[in-house]
Coordinates of C-alpha atoms in Angstrom, one line a residue:
M11 CA 89.5 124.8 115.0
L12 CA 91.0 121.7 112.6
T13 CA 94.3 123.0 111.4
V14 CA 96.0 122.4 108.0
E15 CA 97.4 118.1 109.0
Q16 CA 93.3 117.6 110.5
I17 CA 91.6 118.3 107.1
Q18 CA 94.3 117.1 105.3
L19 CA 93.8 113.7 106.8
H20 CA 90.0 114.1 106.9
F21 CA 90.6 113.9 103.5
I22 CA 92.6 111.5 102.0
E23 CA 91.2 108.7 104.4
E24 CA 87.6 110.4 102.6
L25 CA 90.0 109.1 99.3
N26 CA 90.8 106.1 100.6
G27 CA 87.2 104.6 101.2
G28 CA 86.1 106.4 98.3
V29 CA 88.5 104.2 95.9
R30 CA 87.9 101.1 98.0
R31 CA 83.8 101.2 97.4
P32 CA 82.6 104.0 94.7
G33 CA 79.8 102.4 94.3
M34 CA 78.8 104.1 97.5
I35 CA 79.9 107.8 96.6
G36 CA 78.0 108.0 93.5
G37 CA 81.0 107.0 90.9
E38 CA 83.3 109.0 89.3
L39 CA 81.9 112.4 90.2
G40 CA 82.4 111.2 94.1
L41 CA 86.2 110.4 93.7
D42 CA 86.5 113.0 91.2
Y43 CA 85.0 114.9 93.8
L44 CA 87.4 113.9 96.9
L45 CA 91.2 113.5 95.6
D46 CA 90.0 117.1 93.6
R47 CA 90.0 117.9 97.5
V48 CA 92.9 115.6 98.7
V49 CA 94.6 118.0 95.8
Y50 CA 93.9 121.4 96.8
V51 CA 94.9 120.6 100.4
T52 CA 97.5 119.1 100.2
E53 CA 100.5 121.0 99.4
T54 CA 100.2 120.1 96.0
G55 CA 97.4 122.4 94.6
D56 CA 97.0 122.9 91.1
R57 CA 93.9 121.0 91.1
R58 CA 94.4 120.9 86.9
A59 CA 97.6 118.8 87.2
W60 CA 96.4 115.6 88.1
R61 CA 93.9 115.9 85.1
K62 CA 96.6 117.0 82.8
A63 CA 98.5 113.6 84.1
L64 CA 95.4 111.3 83.7
T65 CA 94.9 112.3 80.2
D66 CA 99.2 112.3 79.1
A67 CA 98.3 108.9 80.5
G68 CA 95.8 107.6 78.6
A69 CA 93.5 107.1 80.9
M70 CA 91.1 110.9 81.4
T71 CA 89.8 112.1 78.3
S72 CA 86.8 114.9 78.4
I73 CA 84.4 112.9 79.7
G74 CA 86.3 111.3 82.4
V75 CA 88.1 108.4 83.4
A76 CA 84.2 106.4 82.3
G77 CA 85.4 107.6 78.6
V78 CA 88.7 104.5 78.0
V79 CA 87.2 102.1 80.8
R80 CA 83.9 101.6 79.1
L81 CA 85.5 100.9 75.3
L82 CA 87.4 98.0 77.2
L83 CA 85.4 96.7 79.4
P84 CA 81.5 95.4 79.5
D85 CA 79.1 97.9 82.1
D86 CA 79.5 100.4 83.7
G87 CA 83.3 100.1 84.7
T88 CA 83.2 101.9 88.0
E89 CA 85.8 99.7 89.7
A90 CA 87.8 99.9 87.3
I91 CA 87.5 103.2 87.1
A92 CA 88.6 104.1 90.6
S93 CA 91.7 101.4 89.9
V94 CA 93.3 105.0 87.8
Y95 CA 92.0 106.7 90.9
A96 CA 93.9 105.3 93.4
D97 CA 97.1 104.8 91.0
Y98 CA 97.3 109.2 91.3
S99 CA 96.9 108.7 94.8
H100 CA 99.5 106.1 95.6
L101 CA 101.7 107.9 93.2
H102 CA 101.3 110.4 95.8
G103 CA 101.7 108.6 98.6
W104 CA 98.2 109.2 99.5
L105 CA 97.1 106.0 99.8
R106 CA 96.6 103.4 102.5
L107 CA 97.5 99.7 101.6
D108 CA 95.6 97.3 103.2
R109 CA 98.8 94.7 102.5
T110 CA 102.3 95.7 101.4
L111 CA 103.6 93.2 99.4
N112 CA 107.7 92.2 100.1
D113 CA 110.3 93.1 97.1
Q114 CA 110.6 89.4 96.4
E115 CA 106.9 88.8 96.3
Y116 CA 106.0 92.3 94.1
G117 CA 108.4 91.1 91.5
E118 CA 106.4 87.9 90.9
V119 CA 102.6 89.3 91.2
Q120 CA 104.8 91.5 88.1
D121 CA 106.6 88.9 86.4
R122 CA 103.6 86.5 86.4
L123 CA 100.9 89.1 85.2
V124 CA 101.2 88.8 81.6
D125 CA 101.7 85.3 81.1
F126 CA 98.5 84.7 83.5
C127 CA 96.7 86.5 82.4
A128 CA 96.8 85.0 78.8
T129 CA 94.2 81.8 81.2
D130 CA 91.0 82.7 82.3
H131 CA 90.9 82.3 86.0
P132 CA 88.4 82.9 88.3
E133 CA 88.0 84.7 91.1
A134 CA 89.5 81.8 94.0
E135 CA 92.6 81.8 91.6
V136 CA 94.1 85.2 91.3
L137 CA 93.4 84.3 95.7
E138 CA 95.5 81.1 95.2
R139 CA 97.9 82.8 93.6
F140 CA 99.1 86.4 95.1
G141 CA 97.7 86.5 98.2
E142 CA 95.0 88.8 99.6
P143 CA 95.0 92.2 97.4
S144 CA 97.2 96.0 99.0
V145 CA 93.6 97.3 97.7
R146 CA 90.1 96.1 96.2
I147 CA 88.0 97.7 95.2
G148 CA 84.4 96.8 95.1
G149 CA 83.6 94.5 98.0
T150 CA 83.1 90.6 98.2
N151 CA 79.4 89.8 97.7
P152 CA 80.8 87.0 94.7
R153 CA 76.6 88.4 91.6
Y154 CA 79.5 92.5 91.9
P155 CA 82.7 92.5 90.6
S156 CA 85.6 93.6 91.7
V157 CA 90.1 95.1 90.6
F158 CA 92.3 93.8 92.8
G159 CA 95.8 95.9 93.1
Y160 CA 99.7 94.6 94.2
T161 CA 101.7 96.0 95.2
N162 CA 104.2 97.8 97.7
P163 CA 105.4 101.8 99.1
D164 CA 107.3 102.6 95.5
G165 CA 106.3 100.5 92.9
P166 CA 103.2 100.7 90.6
I167 CA 100.1 98.9 91.4
A168 CA 99.4 95.8 89.6
W169 CA 96.0 95.1 88.7
F170 CA 93.2 92.5 88.3
Y171 CA 90.0 93.4 87.0
L172 CA 87.0 91.0 88.2
W173 CA 83.5 90.6 86.6
N174 CA 80.8 88.4 87.6
G175 CA 77.7 89.6 84.3
T176 CA 74.9 91.3 84.6
E177 CA 73.1 88.4 86.4
A178 CA 75.4 86.9 88.1
A179 CA 76.6 85.4 85.1
Y180 CA 79.4 82.5 87.2
E181 CA 79.4 81.7 90.2
Q182 CA 82.7 84.0 91.2
P183 CA 84.0 86.5 89.2
V184 CA 85.9 85.9 86.8
L185 CA 89.7 87.5 85.6
L186 CA 89.1 89.8 82.8
A187 CA 92.4 91.5 82.1
G188 CA 95.4 92.6 84.7
R189 CA 97.2 96.1 84.1
C190 CA 100.7 97.3 85.0
G191 CA 101.8 100.9 84.6
A192 CA 100.5 103.4 82.4
P193 CA 99.8 103.7 79.7
F194 CA 96.8 103.0 80.8
V195 CA 95.1 101.6 77.4
D196 CA 99.4 100.1 76.2
S197 CA 98.9 98.2 79.7
L198 CA 96.1 96.1 80.0
R199 CA 95.8 92.8 79.0
F200 CA 93.6 90.7 78.7
T201 CA 92.1 87.1 79.6
P202 CA 90.2 84.6 76.8
E203 CA 87.2 85.8 78.7
G204 CA 87.8 89.5 78.7
R205 CA 88.4 89.3 75.2
R206 CA 85.1 88.2 74.4
R207 CA 83.9 90.2 77.4
R208 CA 84.7 93.8 75.4
P209 CA 82.0 96.1 74.6
E210 CA 80.8 95.9 71.6
L211 CA 81.4 99.6 69.3
E212 CA 79.3 100.8 68.1
F213 CA 79.7 104.4 65.5

């Protein structure tokens, strides 16, 4: 019989895989399922608290994180949605980092995020400026969107949202926005391209 620790590890590993490739698990439905299971099998146990926390942070509505993200970013926003689930996972120590920034690197990302997002950048310039991310959401195919997160074990994740149009409009994804911390909407900093690509809302 599996121990409690083995069950916890299993779901945490599943959550980490799902956060990185959300399209492989059905998008937000899969993320919701996995985070709910991790919360249930860990010491927190309160399966309502995480949804309340995301709602209070302005990152979730009655239809999920998608209810916020799709008002701000183009297409279905699957990778951007996953970044919110990654935020909560990181806060509780469940997110496995591919690269852990030292204090100097982390401070530099935080200090430069706003100014960096004041101009447009292709994906290569994000990597050149900040290096490989602590967590990459989405694949490496330049035809599709991805999200880069930079952090250390203790601080919030600084995110950079990259997009390549509905039919691979660019040679490589371009930066639409960056953010660090909560509340979700107020922390977003759009690039000029990000402002141009914001969805047109119909009421």
